[in-house]
Amino acid sequence: MSGNLRIERVVTAGVFELDGGSWDVDNNVWLVGNDDEVVIVDAAHDEKTITEAVGGREVIAVVCTHGHNDHVTVAPRLSEHQDAPVVLHPGDRELWEMTHPGHRFRDTEDGERISVAGTELEIIHTPGHSPGSVCLYLPEAKALFSGDTLFAGGPGATGRSFSDFPTIISSIRERLFALPEDTTVHTGHGDPTTIGVEAPHLAEWIARGH
């Protein structure tokens, strides 16, 4: 990896709310960068904890893997205080407006590359968990930041509004399982996994359904 590029995990706790329900959750917030600059992947729950992990580094962007409230909780505040854009796929605009009506974000799209610390994060549009779900791929580090699209043990949940099981399966099969097997999957919740560990189980997931 170039220079002192590193990946850091910050775990924050809060509540996920959708369709009238609420669930206590722990979220992974990922910092990708070096000693000078960083990209924040997801803005979950606790601005202070995230800001302390950033330290004095320049924040290039706050990239939200999708628009569910637990992944965008403090995105507008981080954007303001770190002078960095919030980046979100426009497919999740309706979800965003549920949490942050009137706050703006910058649209991303499949294939966009975000430069940080002498390398690039590639946006991969992976709808299914939500219409605008994206993953971020960092080939130099053999790393994928999967949000809630892919976990250790299967795809993200699709039993609630704005989600679709066949769509998430297609995204995983066609986009994520095309990546090298030794790619580490840094998930939105829970422990990491690899593409090689998960790929053999696709047929089981399809049979199991959402």
PDB file of N, CA, C and O in Angstrom, residues 21 27 34 41 43 48 79 132-133 210:
ATOM      1  N   GLY A  21     -40.494   0.578  13.455  1.00  0.00           N
ATOM      2  CA  GLY A  21     -39.751  -0.214  14.433  1.00  0.00           C
ATOM      3  C   GLY A  21     -38.433   0.436  14.790  1.00  0.00           C
ATOM      4  O   GLY A  21     -37.939   1.317  14.073  1.00  0.00           O
ATOM      5  N   ASN A  27     -22.608  -0.047  15.047  1.00  0.00           N
ATOM      6  CA  ASN A  27     -22.203   0.207  13.664  1.00  0.00           C
ATOM      7  C   ASN A  27     -20.700   0.324  13.541  1.00  0.00           C
ATOM      8  O   ASN A  27     -20.038   0.876  14.425  1.00  0.00           O
ATOM      9  N   ASN A  34      -4.357   8.300   5.709  1.00  0.00           N
ATOM     10  CA  ASN A  34      -3.009   8.253   6.273  1.00  0.00           C
ATOM     11  C   ASN A  34      -2.907   9.287   7.387  1.00  0.00           C
ATOM     12  O   ASN A  34      -3.924   9.657   7.991  1.00  0.00           O
ATOM     13  N   VAL A  41     -16.151   6.450   6.090  1.00  0.00           N
ATOM     14  CA  VAL A  41     -17.172   5.602   5.484  1.00  0.00           C
ATOM     15  C   VAL A  41     -18.254   5.348   6.534  1.00  0.00           C
ATOM     16  O   VAL A  41     -18.041   4.637   7.511  1.00  0.00           O
ATOM     17  N   ALA A  43     -21.509   7.447   8.803  1.00  0.00           N
ATOM     18  CA  ALA A  43     -21.491   8.481   9.841  1.00  0.00           C
ATOM     19  C   ALA A  43     -22.495   8.100  10.913  1.00  0.00           C
ATOM     20  O   ALA A  43     -23.539   8.720  11.059  1.00  0.00           O
ATOM     21  N   LYS A  48     -18.733  12.722  18.196  1.00  0.00           N
ATOM     22  CA  LYS A  48     -17.535  12.926  19.020  1.00  0.00           C
ATOM     23  C   LYS A  48     -16.547  11.768  18.862  1.00  0.00           C
ATOM     24  O   LYS A  48     -15.338  11.984  18.701  1.00  0.00           O
ATOM     25  N   SER A  79     -20.123  16.840   8.228  1.00  0.00           N
ATOM     26  CA  SER A  79     -19.862  17.615   7.012  1.00  0.00           C
ATOM     27  C   SER A  79     -19.556  19.067   7.352  1.00  0.00           C
ATOM     28  O   SER A  79     -18.592  19.659   6.850  1.00  0.00           O
ATOM     29  N   GLY A 132     -30.131   2.788  -3.189  1.00  0.00           N
ATOM     30  CA  GLY A 132     -28.887   3.494  -3.428  1.00  0.00           C
ATOM     31  C   GLY A 132     -27.697   2.925  -2.691  1.00  0.00           C
ATOM     32  O   GLY A 132     -26.671   3.606  -2.550  1.00  0.00           O
ATOM     33  N   SER A 133     -27.781   1.702  -2.223  1.00  0.00           N
ATOM     34  CA  SER A 133     -26.645   1.104  -1.518  1.00  0.00           C
ATOM     35  C   SER A 133     -25.412   1.042  -2.417  1.00  0.00           C
ATOM     36  O   SER A 133     -25.510   0.692  -3.602  1.00  0.00           O
ATOM     37  N   HIS A 210     -34.880 -14.282   2.017  1.00  0.00           N
ATOM     38  CA  HIS A 210     -34.555 -13.160   2.877  1.00  0.00           C
ATOM     39  C   HIS A 210     -35.058 -13.379   4.291  1.00  0.00           C
ATOM     40  O   HIS A 210     -34.748 -12.591   5.177  1.00  0.00           O
TER      41      HIS A 210
END
